[in-house]
XYZ file of C-alpha atoms in Angstrom:
783
model
C 0.000 0.000 0.000
C 1.501 3.357 -1.011
C 0.351 6.868 -1.759
C 1.628 10.056 -3.414
C 0.948 13.699 -2.689
C 0.470 15.170 -6.143
C 3.306 13.793 -8.266
C 5.824 13.898 -5.453
C 7.884 11.037 -4.044
C 6.515 7.556 -3.756
C 6.774 5.374 -0.678
C 6.923 1.599 -1.114
C 6.184 -1.096 1.386
C 8.874 -2.747 3.415
C 10.861 -5.590 1.897
C 10.274 -7.549 5.072
C 7.381 -9.314 3.233
C 9.157 -11.497 0.617
C 5.876 -12.486 -1.028
C 4.826 -8.895 -1.663
C 4.668 -7.797 -5.311
C 3.080 -4.697 -6.856
C 0.791 -4.699 -9.827
C 0.889 -1.811 -12.316
C -0.895 1.117 -10.690
C -4.073 2.201 -12.428
C -5.291 5.663 -11.414
C -8.935 6.009 -10.746
C -10.724 9.283 -10.233
C -13.665 10.037 -8.086
C -15.583 13.137 -7.130
C -14.958 12.341 -3.475
C -11.216 11.967 -4.014
C -9.109 14.497 -2.125
C -7.896 17.385 -4.247
C -4.308 16.946 -5.449
C -4.101 13.293 -4.421
C -4.007 10.272 -6.834
C -4.530 6.831 -5.364
C -3.200 3.604 -6.855
C -3.926 -0.070 -6.363
C -1.102 -2.147 -5.038
C -1.196 -5.791 -4.151
C 0.517 -6.227 -0.850
C 0.829 -9.964 -1.127
C 1.924 -11.809 -4.276
C 0.568 -15.147 -3.150
C -2.456 -17.213 -3.811
C -3.829 -16.520 -0.370
C -4.190 -12.815 -1.171
C -7.164 -13.631 -3.380
C -8.899 -15.058 -0.344
C -8.165 -11.925 1.716
C -8.629 -9.283 -1.002
C -10.898 -10.751 -3.704
C -10.546 -8.852 -6.972
C -14.137 -9.480 -7.964
C -15.259 -6.242 -6.415
C -16.817 -4.682 -9.460
C -19.296 -1.965 -8.721
C -18.165 -1.545 -5.154
C -16.273 1.639 -5.863
C -19.536 3.514 -6.117
C -20.919 2.036 -2.953
C -21.044 3.990 0.179
C -18.714 3.274 3.042
C -21.554 1.839 5.024
C -22.281 -0.714 2.268
C -18.753 -2.003 2.240
C -19.173 -3.703 5.580
C -19.237 -7.491 5.530
C -21.053 -9.774 7.813
C -19.074 -10.945 10.818
C -19.276 -14.523 9.682
C -17.749 -13.682 6.300
C -15.014 -11.679 7.923
C -14.301 -14.452 10.355
C -14.166 -16.972 7.551
C -11.731 -14.884 5.524
C -9.595 -14.237 8.544
C -9.426 -17.953 9.292
C -8.319 -18.628 5.722
C -5.649 -16.005 6.002
C -4.428 -17.549 9.235
C -4.382 -20.967 7.580
C -2.306 -19.560 4.738
C 0.275 -18.412 7.274
C -0.419 -14.672 6.989
C -0.337 -12.605 10.197
C -2.014 -9.224 9.721
C -0.963 -7.871 13.112
C 2.650 -8.695 12.474
C 2.562 -7.019 9.054
C 1.018 -3.830 10.479
C 3.575 -3.751 13.290
C 6.379 -4.083 10.757
C 4.940 -1.226 8.688
C 4.685 0.978 11.794
C 8.270 0.185 12.711
C 9.475 0.831 9.149
C 7.919 4.321 9.033
C 9.017 5.218 12.575
C 5.511 5.713 13.851
C 6.334 4.208 17.224
C 9.065 6.799 17.701
C 6.677 9.600 16.719
C 4.197 8.336 19.260
C 6.837 8.278 21.998
C 7.954 11.770 21.016
C 4.400 13.085 21.258
C 3.974 11.530 24.665
C 7.256 13.052 25.803
C 6.419 16.548 24.505
C 2.932 16.509 25.974
C 4.118 15.135 29.298
C 2.529 11.734 28.748
C -0.982 13.176 29.060
C -2.203 12.670 25.541
C -5.357 10.932 24.550
C -4.746 7.704 22.626
C -5.842 8.329 19.080
C -5.569 4.617 18.292
C -7.711 2.753 20.812
C -6.911 -0.915 21.422
C -9.969 -2.118 19.577
C -12.585 -0.595 17.296
C -15.931 -2.219 16.885
C -18.708 -1.807 14.475
C -18.751 0.876 11.870
C -16.216 3.066 13.588
C -13.603 0.308 13.253
C -14.143 -0.263 9.547
C -14.257 3.441 8.823
C -11.054 3.993 10.730
C -9.369 1.296 8.667
C -10.613 2.824 5.407
C -9.318 6.216 6.471
C -6.014 4.672 7.391
C -5.681 3.135 3.986
C -6.195 6.507 2.287
C -3.267 8.225 4.036
C 0.416 7.840 3.335
C 2.012 7.612 6.769
C -0.448 8.594 9.448
C -2.934 5.832 8.478
C -0.247 3.272 8.950
C 0.486 4.813 12.300
C -3.160 4.622 13.245
C -3.427 1.047 12.093
C -0.318 0.000 13.894
C -1.442 1.719 17.049
C -4.879 0.168 16.816
C -3.506 -3.319 16.364
C -0.488 -3.038 18.605
C -2.370 -3.274 21.916
C -4.002 -6.484 20.745
C -0.815 -8.360 21.342
C 1.000 -11.029 19.384
C -0.671 -14.311 18.433
C 0.717 -16.078 21.500
C -1.245 -13.647 23.657
C -4.524 -14.397 21.875
C -5.065 -17.484 23.949
C -5.411 -15.356 27.085
C -8.361 -13.467 25.673
C -9.617 -15.545 22.734
C -12.961 -13.919 22.162
C -11.766 -10.278 21.952
C -8.811 -11.366 19.819
C -11.030 -13.094 17.275
C -13.301 -10.059 17.092
C -10.351 -7.765 16.554
C -8.888 -10.084 13.933
C -12.158 -10.161 12.045
C -12.369 -6.383 12.165
C -8.821 -6.036 10.870
C -9.443 -8.358 7.931
C -12.634 -6.569 7.093
C -10.863 -3.221 7.362
C -8.208 -4.343 4.876
C -10.915 -5.376 2.362
C -12.681 -2.058 2.770
C -9.396 -0.220 2.421
C -8.763 -1.947 -0.923
C -12.241 -1.048 -2.069
C -11.746 2.518 -0.914
C -8.477 2.796 -2.842
C -10.146 1.418 -5.982
C -12.976 3.888 -5.840
C -10.899 6.826 -4.569
C -13.833 7.903 -2.383
C -13.477 9.288 1.123
C -16.119 10.152 3.652
C -16.483 13.759 4.781
C -17.221 12.445 8.215
C -13.830 10.824 8.462
C -12.132 13.895 6.974
C -13.462 15.957 9.865
C -12.457 13.201 12.282
C -8.926 13.168 10.891
C -8.640 16.939 11.169
C -9.822 16.877 14.733
C -7.308 14.127 15.536
C -4.467 16.019 13.879
C -5.296 19.238 15.713
C -5.580 17.306 18.908
C -2.016 16.012 18.862
C -0.130 18.847 17.154
C 3.586 18.501 17.817
C 5.129 21.298 15.695
C 4.324 24.946 15.137
C 3.726 26.445 11.702
C 5.451 29.844 11.696
C 3.662 30.828 8.475
C 0.129 30.150 9.659
C 0.892 30.822 13.321
C -0.883 27.636 14.466
C 0.236 24.294 15.952
C 0.185 21.406 13.441
C 1.268 17.800 13.181
C 4.602 16.873 11.713
C 2.775 14.792 9.066
C 0.989 17.914 7.838
C 4.356 19.486 7.205
C 5.460 16.520 5.141
C 2.269 15.698 3.218
C -0.385 18.260 4.097
C -1.196 21.822 3.273
C 1.714 23.098 5.402
C 4.291 21.316 3.230
C 6.031 24.491 2.032
C 5.609 26.384 5.279
C 8.249 27.144 7.845
C 7.814 25.161 11.029
C 9.506 24.958 14.407
C 9.410 22.595 17.353
C 6.673 23.357 19.827
C 9.032 23.807 22.844
C 11.259 26.263 20.956
C 8.220 28.043 19.508
C 6.701 28.233 22.964
C 9.940 29.631 24.432
C 10.141 32.150 21.589
C 6.550 33.236 22.159
C 7.144 33.422 25.892
C 10.193 35.580 25.274
C 8.200 37.838 22.952
C 5.401 38.054 25.511
C 7.990 38.831 28.189
C 9.416 41.621 26.043
C 5.956 43.033 25.483
C 5.225 42.770 29.182
C 8.447 44.637 29.923
C 7.378 47.327 27.475
C 3.969 47.448 29.133
C 5.627 47.755 32.523
C 7.756 50.601 31.196
C 4.659 52.303 29.836
C 2.904 51.743 33.156
C 5.877 53.246 34.989
C 5.914 56.195 32.598
C 2.175 56.715 32.985
C 2.463 56.442 36.755
C 5.267 58.995 36.748
C 3.204 61.224 34.469
C 0.192 60.790 36.748
C 2.338 61.724 39.740
C 3.580 64.723 37.798
C -0.022 65.679 36.997
C -0.899 65.390 40.659
C 2.009 67.658 41.489
C 0.812 70.088 38.838
C -2.675 69.990 40.364
C -1.191 70.785 43.748
C 0.940 73.526 42.198
C -2.108 75.070 40.524
C -3.901 75.122 43.859
C -0.884 76.635 45.577
C -0.419 79.222 42.845
C -4.122 80.087 42.991
C -3.902 80.524 46.736
C -0.816 82.660 46.425
C -2.357 84.763 43.643
C -5.599 85.187 45.582
C -3.637 86.224 48.618
C -1.633 88.596 46.440
C -4.823 90.171 45.048
C -6.314 90.487 48.490
C -3.200 92.131 49.876
C -2.951 94.582 46.993
C -6.642 95.486 47.053
C -6.578 95.869 50.817
C -3.588 98.128 50.485
C -5.355 100.170 47.825
C -8.510 100.473 49.956
C -6.401 101.410 52.940
C -4.621 104.104 50.954
C -7.952 105.414 49.649
C -9.375 105.513 53.147
C -6.322 107.348 54.342
C -6.605 109.829 51.483
C -10.276 110.300 52.276
C -9.587 110.974 55.920
C -6.817 113.410 55.052
C -8.944 115.335 52.554
C -11.968 115.384 54.859
C -9.825 116.648 57.705
C -8.377 119.418 55.507
C -11.851 120.368 54.327
C -13.106 120.517 57.905
C -10.191 122.715 58.886
C -11.006 125.124 56.076
C -14.630 125.167 57.197
C -13.616 125.951 60.733
C -11.383 128.768 59.637
C -14.157 130.286 57.492
C -16.730 130.069 60.201
C -14.409 131.553 62.811
C -13.528 134.464 60.547
C -17.161 135.116 59.633
C -18.206 134.739 63.208
C -15.621 137.294 64.327
C -16.762 139.648 61.617
C -20.381 139.096 62.666
C -19.571 139.833 66.288
C -17.713 143.017 65.317
C -20.629 144.062 63.157
C -23.059 143.473 66.043
C -20.963 145.545 68.402
C -20.855 148.353 65.874
C -24.645 148.202 65.470
C -25.124 148.338 69.212
C -22.949 151.420 69.408
C -24.822 153.015 66.564
C -28.181 152.323 68.212
C -26.901 153.689 71.501
C -25.716 156.916 69.844
C -28.963 157.177 67.931
C -30.997 156.880 71.072
C -28.833 159.435 72.915
C -28.974 161.883 70.051
C -32.749 161.513 69.839
C -33.111 162.226 73.547
C -30.827 165.268 73.222
C -32.809 166.506 70.298
C -35.987 166.508 72.363
C -34.363 168.541 75.190
C -36.154 171.923 75.614
C -33.684 173.497 77.988
C -31.326 175.328 75.819
C -28.547 175.512 78.352
C -28.612 171.749 79.005
C -29.015 171.118 75.297
C -25.922 173.016 74.445
C -23.873 171.376 77.151
C -24.850 167.902 76.024
C -24.837 168.688 72.318
C -21.190 169.667 72.228
C -20.163 166.419 73.851
C -22.521 164.447 71.647
C -21.220 166.034 68.490
C -17.648 165.163 69.434
C -18.662 161.638 70.194
C -20.496 161.267 66.934
C -17.645 162.740 64.980
C -15.212 160.376 66.634
C -17.499 157.366 66.009
C -18.087 158.312 62.429
C -14.429 158.654 61.814
C -14.103 154.886 62.329
C -14.221 152.895 59.062
C -16.693 150.117 58.981
C -15.451 146.944 57.086
C -18.379 145.745 55.135
C -16.381 143.199 53.099
C -16.732 139.492 53.835
C -13.650 138.143 55.435
C -14.355 134.632 54.098
C -16.110 133.514 50.969
C -18.604 130.678 51.236
C -16.961 128.691 48.471
C -14.318 126.154 49.293
C -11.154 125.926 47.320
C -10.857 123.153 44.791
C -8.647 120.363 46.094
C -6.711 118.045 43.747
C -6.632 114.503 45.137
C -3.363 112.634 44.459
C -4.256 109.141 43.256
C -0.757 108.271 42.015
C -0.051 106.009 44.952
C -3.405 104.327 44.523
C -2.775 103.911 40.819
C 0.594 102.396 41.581
C -0.985 99.958 43.940
C -3.704 99.120 41.475
C -1.183 98.633 38.720
C 0.919 96.403 40.914
C -1.978 93.964 41.121
C -1.445 93.054 37.486
C 2.318 92.579 37.861
C 4.181 89.356 38.795
C 3.842 88.028 42.332
C 6.709 87.103 44.584
C 8.325 83.818 43.468
C 7.835 80.529 45.225
C 10.641 78.650 46.934
C 13.293 77.197 44.586
C 14.235 73.518 44.605
C 17.889 72.878 45.336
C 19.406 69.886 43.538
C 21.317 67.077 45.235
C 25.046 67.102 44.810
C 26.145 65.797 41.423
C 29.089 63.361 41.234
C 32.491 64.940 40.660
C 31.006 68.413 41.175
C 33.492 69.380 43.867
C 37.163 69.857 44.470
C 39.018 70.027 47.714
C 38.246 73.742 48.077
C 35.197 74.402 45.894
C 31.628 73.247 45.321
C 29.232 73.716 42.431
C 25.654 74.096 43.663
C 22.660 73.940 41.310
C 18.960 74.591 41.828
C 15.776 75.261 39.878
C 12.228 76.609 40.045
C 9.230 74.349 40.307
C 6.933 76.975 38.752
C 7.225 79.603 35.991
C 7.870 82.495 38.333
C 9.814 85.502 37.158
C 13.038 85.823 39.089
C 15.502 88.678 38.998
C 18.164 87.132 41.201
C 18.820 84.474 43.811
C 20.131 84.606 47.314
C 22.328 81.612 48.166
C 23.180 80.924 51.795
C 25.503 78.276 53.200
C 27.368 77.282 56.311
C 29.533 74.309 57.358
C 27.767 71.384 58.966
C 28.808 70.763 62.528
C 28.081 67.735 64.670
C 28.116 69.880 67.746
C 24.964 70.768 69.602
C 25.136 74.464 68.766
C 25.481 74.012 65.023
C 23.271 77.047 64.385
C 26.051 79.235 65.732
C 28.166 78.520 62.651
C 28.784 81.574 60.538
C 26.433 81.846 57.568
C 27.553 83.198 54.221
C 25.243 84.822 51.668
C 25.799 85.277 47.945
C 23.630 87.042 45.373
C 23.704 85.396 41.950
C 21.802 85.731 38.688
C 22.034 82.148 37.423
C 20.614 78.928 38.830
C 24.066 77.661 39.744
C 27.049 78.929 41.663
C 30.583 77.755 42.371
C 31.676 78.469 45.926
C 35.394 78.639 46.597
C 37.723 78.921 49.581
C 36.178 75.922 51.333
C 37.725 73.282 53.551
C 38.544 69.838 52.073
C 36.315 66.854 52.856
C 33.860 69.054 54.759
C 30.076 69.065 54.615
C 28.279 72.321 53.898
C 24.589 73.132 54.177
C 23.032 75.177 51.364
C 19.658 76.855 50.870
C 18.493 79.402 48.308
C 15.727 82.005 47.879
C 14.409 83.714 44.741
C 13.845 87.457 44.430
C 11.911 89.776 42.111
C 10.231 93.204 42.320
C 7.338 91.788 44.324
C 9.516 90.359 47.052
C 11.551 87.352 48.138
C 10.447 83.741 48.142
C 10.577 81.383 51.094
C 13.910 79.549 51.388
C 14.323 76.170 49.734
C 14.872 72.994 51.653
C 18.426 72.644 52.854
C 20.823 70.387 50.988
C 24.140 69.066 52.234
C 27.141 69.145 49.899
C 30.625 67.848 50.618
C 33.956 68.953 49.243
C 36.457 66.509 47.788
C 39.151 65.115 50.094
C 42.686 66.308 50.371
C 45.378 64.343 48.525
C 46.597 61.418 50.641
C 50.184 61.123 51.793
C 52.007 57.960 50.757
C 54.198 56.450 53.477
C 57.285 55.842 51.421
C 59.126 54.194 54.322
C 56.430 51.543 54.650
C 56.320 50.546 50.985
C 57.292 46.947 50.316
C 57.675 45.312 46.951
C 58.949 42.227 45.212
C 59.375 41.113 41.632
C 55.644 40.862 40.912
C 53.835 42.859 43.583
C 54.011 45.836 45.889
C 52.334 46.887 49.117
C 51.556 50.606 49.145
C 50.522 52.375 52.364
C 49.280 55.917 52.811
C 47.423 58.102 55.277
C 44.548 60.531 54.907
C 45.063 64.202 55.579
C 41.384 64.787 56.390
C 39.649 64.606 59.721
C 36.460 63.197 58.244
C 36.590 59.703 56.699
C 36.503 59.210 52.946
C 34.554 56.674 50.891
C 37.395 54.943 49.035
C 40.778 55.387 47.417
C 42.147 54.974 43.896
C 45.718 53.973 43.117
C 47.084 55.105 39.747
C 50.116 53.447 38.181
C 52.394 54.801 35.470
C 54.917 52.423 33.963
C 58.200 54.178 33.340
C 59.991 53.530 30.075
C 62.873 55.146 28.267
C 60.560 56.760 25.723
C 57.900 58.017 28.123
C 58.098 60.202 31.167
C 55.468 58.229 33.066
C 52.788 60.897 33.266
C 50.225 58.739 31.457
C 48.242 56.416 33.686
C 48.612 52.803 32.600
C 46.399 51.266 35.279
C 43.984 52.375 37.991
C 42.824 50.366 40.985
C 39.552 51.763 42.321
C 37.307 51.121 45.294
C 40.073 50.554 47.881
C 38.435 50.868 51.319
C 41.578 51.013 53.474
C 44.830 52.936 53.446
C 46.886 50.133 51.944
C 46.715 47.780 48.985
C 48.745 45.023 47.375
C 49.294 45.685 43.663
C 50.298 43.031 41.176
C 53.083 44.287 38.917
C 55.339 43.042 36.150
C 58.895 41.971 36.970
C 61.909 44.124 36.147
C 59.858 47.313 35.708
C 59.716 50.761 37.258
C 56.448 52.386 38.272
C 55.352 55.801 39.450
C 52.425 55.422 41.849
C 49.945 58.049 43.045
C 46.881 57.807 45.282
C 43.599 59.711 45.171
C 40.926 59.883 47.863
C 37.258 59.822 46.862
C 33.981 60.746 48.506
C 30.560 61.846 47.305
C 31.944 65.164 46.187
C 34.539 63.729 43.858
C 38.171 62.820 43.692
C 41.062 64.559 45.351
C 44.181 65.652 43.586
C 46.958 63.128 43.135
C 49.271 62.505 46.004
C 52.977 63.054 45.654
C 54.237 60.147 43.534
C 56.574 57.433 44.686
C 58.809 55.185 42.602
C 58.656 51.417 42.877
C 61.069 49.026 41.183
C 60.258 45.354 40.716
C 63.810 44.110 40.328
C 63.649 42.341 43.671
C 62.271 42.472 47.199
C 62.263 45.869 48.903
C 61.543 46.390 52.577
C 62.314 49.006 55.197
C 63.485 48.872 58.780
C 60.850 49.378 61.447
C 62.268 51.992 63.812
C 59.609 51.223 66.428
C 61.167 47.798 67.019
C 64.788 48.982 67.315
C 66.681 48.550 70.577
C 67.536 51.944 72.157
C 71.258 51.358 71.560
C 70.732 50.520 67.901
C 71.010 53.400 65.453
C 69.723 53.609 61.880
C 72.024 55.658 59.700
C 70.956 58.173 57.059
C 70.413 55.772 54.146
C 67.836 53.882 56.209
C 69.420 50.474 55.540
C 72.531 50.644 57.738
C 72.321 49.797 61.440
C 75.099 50.469 63.932
C 75.822 49.986 67.599
C 78.630 51.947 69.269
C 78.449 50.423 72.717
C 76.590 47.618 74.350
C 75.709 49.349 77.614
C 75.005 52.978 78.345
C 73.003 53.375 81.525
C 73.009 57.156 81.242
C 71.571 57.201 77.758
C 68.164 58.780 77.352
C 67.017 57.098 74.146
C 63.362 56.648 73.180
C 61.950 53.257 74.060
C 58.782 52.103 72.285
C 56.357 49.460 73.454
C 57.328 47.321 70.440
C 61.091 47.723 70.857
C 63.611 45.016 71.665
C 64.804 45.354 75.235
C 67.441 42.659 75.560
C 68.592 41.744 72.086
C 70.118 44.741 70.287
C 67.990 44.034 67.266
C 65.460 45.423 64.851
C 62.785 44.034 62.561
C 62.292 44.878 58.955
C 58.856 45.503 57.568
C 56.611 42.503 56.931
C 57.038 40.663 53.625
C 53.433 39.825 52.684
C 54.083 38.388 49.219
C 54.185 34.691 48.340
C 57.114 33.346 46.419
C 60.857 33.848 46.822
C 62.505 36.883 48.423
C 66.213 37.588 48.532
C 68.322 40.197 50.276
C 71.930 40.518 51.318
C 73.680 41.839 54.403
C 77.206 43.199 54.293
C 79.009 42.272 57.510
C 82.404 42.858 59.005
C 84.574 39.946 59.986
C 85.003 41.030 63.600
C 81.333 41.808 64.177
C 79.063 39.417 65.993
C 75.509 39.458 64.706
C 72.241 37.621 64.227
C 70.463 37.680 60.853
C 67.259 35.903 59.890
C 63.463 36.191 59.963
C 60.870 36.356 62.730
C 57.147 36.495 63.241
C 55.463 39.706 64.268
C 54.833 38.393 67.791
C 58.384 37.264 68.477
C 59.254 38.195 72.097
C 61.014 41.535 72.397
C 62.629 40.639 75.700
C 64.468 37.607 74.333
C 67.110 36.833 71.718
C 66.487 36.098 68.074
C 66.620 32.366 67.394
C 66.085 31.449 71.015
C 62.333 30.850 70.508
C 60.053 29.064 68.053
C 58.983 32.313 66.378
C 62.343 33.266 64.870
C 65.027 31.695 62.692
C 68.463 33.233 62.387
C 72.136 32.732 61.616
C 74.446 33.775 64.438
C 78.108 34.701 64.182
C 80.264 34.760 67.297
C 84.030 34.906 67.678
C 85.717 32.427 69.963
C 89.387 32.403 70.877
C 89.949 29.588 68.435
C 87.708 30.373 65.448
C 84.671 32.054 63.930
C 81.628 30.142 65.024
C 78.398 30.115 63.039
C 75.125 28.870 64.485
C 71.730 28.444 62.832
C 69.252 28.927 65.643
C 65.565 28.094 66.014
C 64.087 27.438 69.478
C 67.664 27.644 70.785
C 68.778 24.588 68.787
C 71.556 24.628 66.196
C 73.061 21.973 63.932
C 76.746 21.231 64.018
C 77.949 23.041 60.922
C 81.468 24.364 60.394
C 82.082 27.184 57.916
C 85.674 27.601 56.878
C 85.382 30.802 54.861
C 83.777 33.646 56.823
C 81.208 35.381 54.607
C 81.586 39.106 54.086
C 78.359 39.390 52.145
C 75.623 37.163 53.490
C 72.667 36.238 51.229
C 69.261 35.328 52.668
C 66.615 33.555 50.582
C 63.083 33.321 51.966
C 60.976 30.803 50.042
C 57.345 30.788 51.253
C 56.169 28.168 48.780
C 58.819 25.577 49.652
C 58.815 26.545 53.347
C 62.532 27.166 53.334
C 64.915 29.812 54.695
C 68.379 29.575 53.158
C 71.655 31.348 53.880
C 74.468 31.830 51.381
C 77.965 33.222 51.175
C 77.159 35.596 48.325
C 80.795 36.333 47.532
C 81.498 32.752 46.504
C 77.900 31.588 45.842
C 78.183 29.016 48.630
C 75.122 27.531 50.298
C 75.560 27.575 54.074
C 72.371 26.195 55.586
C 68.609 25.986 55.029
C 65.778 25.857 57.560
C 62.851 23.725 56.482
C 59.920 25.222 58.354
C 56.267 25.720 57.573
C 55.634 29.421 58.038
C 52.128 29.806 59.414
C 52.263 33.559 58.846
C 54.265 36.061 56.884
C 57.568 36.979 58.527
C 59.803 40.004 59.072
C 63.507 40.170 58.284
C 65.388 40.594 61.550
C 68.869 41.861 62.382
C 70.844 42.153 65.632
C 74.330 43.139 66.781
C 76.004 41.444 69.705
C 79.164 43.561 69.559
C 79.674 47.134 68.406
C 79.679 47.219 64.654
C 77.757 47.931 61.475
C 75.401 45.902 59.268
C 74.596 47.165 55.764
C 71.391 45.749 54.265
C 70.893 45.543 50.501
C 67.369 45.091 49.145
C 65.815 45.083 45.684
C 68.101 42.332 44.449
C 67.005 39.730 41.948
C 67.177 36.135 43.136
C 70.561 34.788 41.928
C 70.376 31.613 39.886
C 72.899 29.862 42.121
C 70.443 29.972 45.047
C 68.362 27.183 43.499
C 68.523 24.149 45.760
C 67.560 20.607 44.838
């Protein structure tokens, strides 16, 4: 049984059936035949028994419906028995076909992809019409029908299992034989039921195992090979699912970003709402103040004008009243004179008349001589007063001008916006107020209780930034700012704390230690306040360059020392910067480090009071062993009995070599010791120090190699004048050499639990000259 999709490749049956032969295919067409598919007859079995299973006398059955192709159970049973008698095993043949086309593997793959929870599309047994129709559908497909058939027959078991359940096995065998007959008839007619087409589609959609990228739907792998998705791009479901999940995750991230942006915008809108309310309140208050001022000025003007008008009225009335009183007095006098004259005129006695008349005439003449003022002293009209409304107009006009600005917003300190003596402060306005200038105030922050007593400084600036100079390094300052315009000054901003950059550190050149591939650099801070971290900058010195260019920077150093890995046989210029929130300090004074060998210094704090360190720093001397009258400084870490001194710690793994130049008549001790070696004892007399001792006896020069007071019996015939010391941390060995003749003297094999110090001591007056920075000689290599 084979099929083609269009005119594409042809699949033949397995050669595992030796009796199988194919007859020439004869295409037959049918209206129910699937579009683009051509079906061919093929005899699966080239034996006589095939005629009993698939009789060729099936004329007219191609036009029959699928329901008419069913045979009676007895006929099917009879044909199946004849096929069994002929030696043909249908179940075995179907299983072989399923194995040949890899359908079992596909089934396992589907179960694995779907987690084993997939509905079995090929039930163990089909009965009735559904069984025969399933077999016919299987025969019309190229690969998936074989898979269905194999899956449907596979659970039935092999023939040796049929005896366990004989009745179900016979029924299944009859159904299989009948299905094969109906499949042959279906291939001859080319017909296919629409019912089973829909069933096949539902089954394929149910167990989709790949994803069609073109159609954006899950499909079966068989649809990619032989279906409508043949030319489409597909991908495995897990990878497609991961890709879709990733795309969904990206979209979700974008949505989250949009949500964050919208939330920020909403917060900004809320702030704007609040600002509008605040501005409205401020503007309303501004209007109220200005209008109240204008009304107050008007009231004052009114009172002043009314008072002036009343004063003028008073003056007029007083003047008129005085004039009226004077006029009344004059009238009274006139009436009195008139009455007296009238009485005199009626006098009949001539003598009395004449006496009184003369006096009366004089009186009248004198009275009439007086001028009577008949002019009004005051007019009834009031003078026109011009009211000055300029101040009121100014107040009214000021209502339409800009109000006083609101408080500015001072910005936090920006990184690297400070030096050791200056700060750059920035601020801004939250609203669109008009500002003519700003008033910046600052003072140093103090941890004391009375911090408000610190002197405040005020600057007037035009811009929204200002650089303040003449400040103290690594010091915190408090800043606040106010805005000014013609209407007034704003409230001060919230206070912000800025800090200046630190001062340049000071490298302790006497405490620098180095070897061929590393260096320990120590420094100290010049600031009272702590800093955040330090940065070490290295410049490799070459013949062509002057070393100003930085070749490497080590940042984020929390303490005042660091071990730096370097390249052997090089020279470096090293500087240190201190950093805090304000920025970086200037570079420290540089120091030179050479990696030709191990460098260390002598620790003066450990020196015995009688031991002197000469000017070069690497020569120790002792003039006398006892001096009770000497007043030399004694430190807590100094040697008190042994006239010795420790060198600085050598904290680098590997090999370290130095030499000591000695005099033949000087007794000494040279070696290494732990930090906690007793200061009241002798070097080599305890388990924390190892040393070579030279003493002079009456008979010879004696050399001892001491540790815990023990020494081996070693005789040295040639006294060394230049003693080499090799400290090997990795091999746990301390070796001594006569450097003049490259002679190995002795080696301590000890496991150093900690790093050690070089140690030196004089037992007689003399001098020891120490030479450091020497490369390890090749002749120091020991087996």
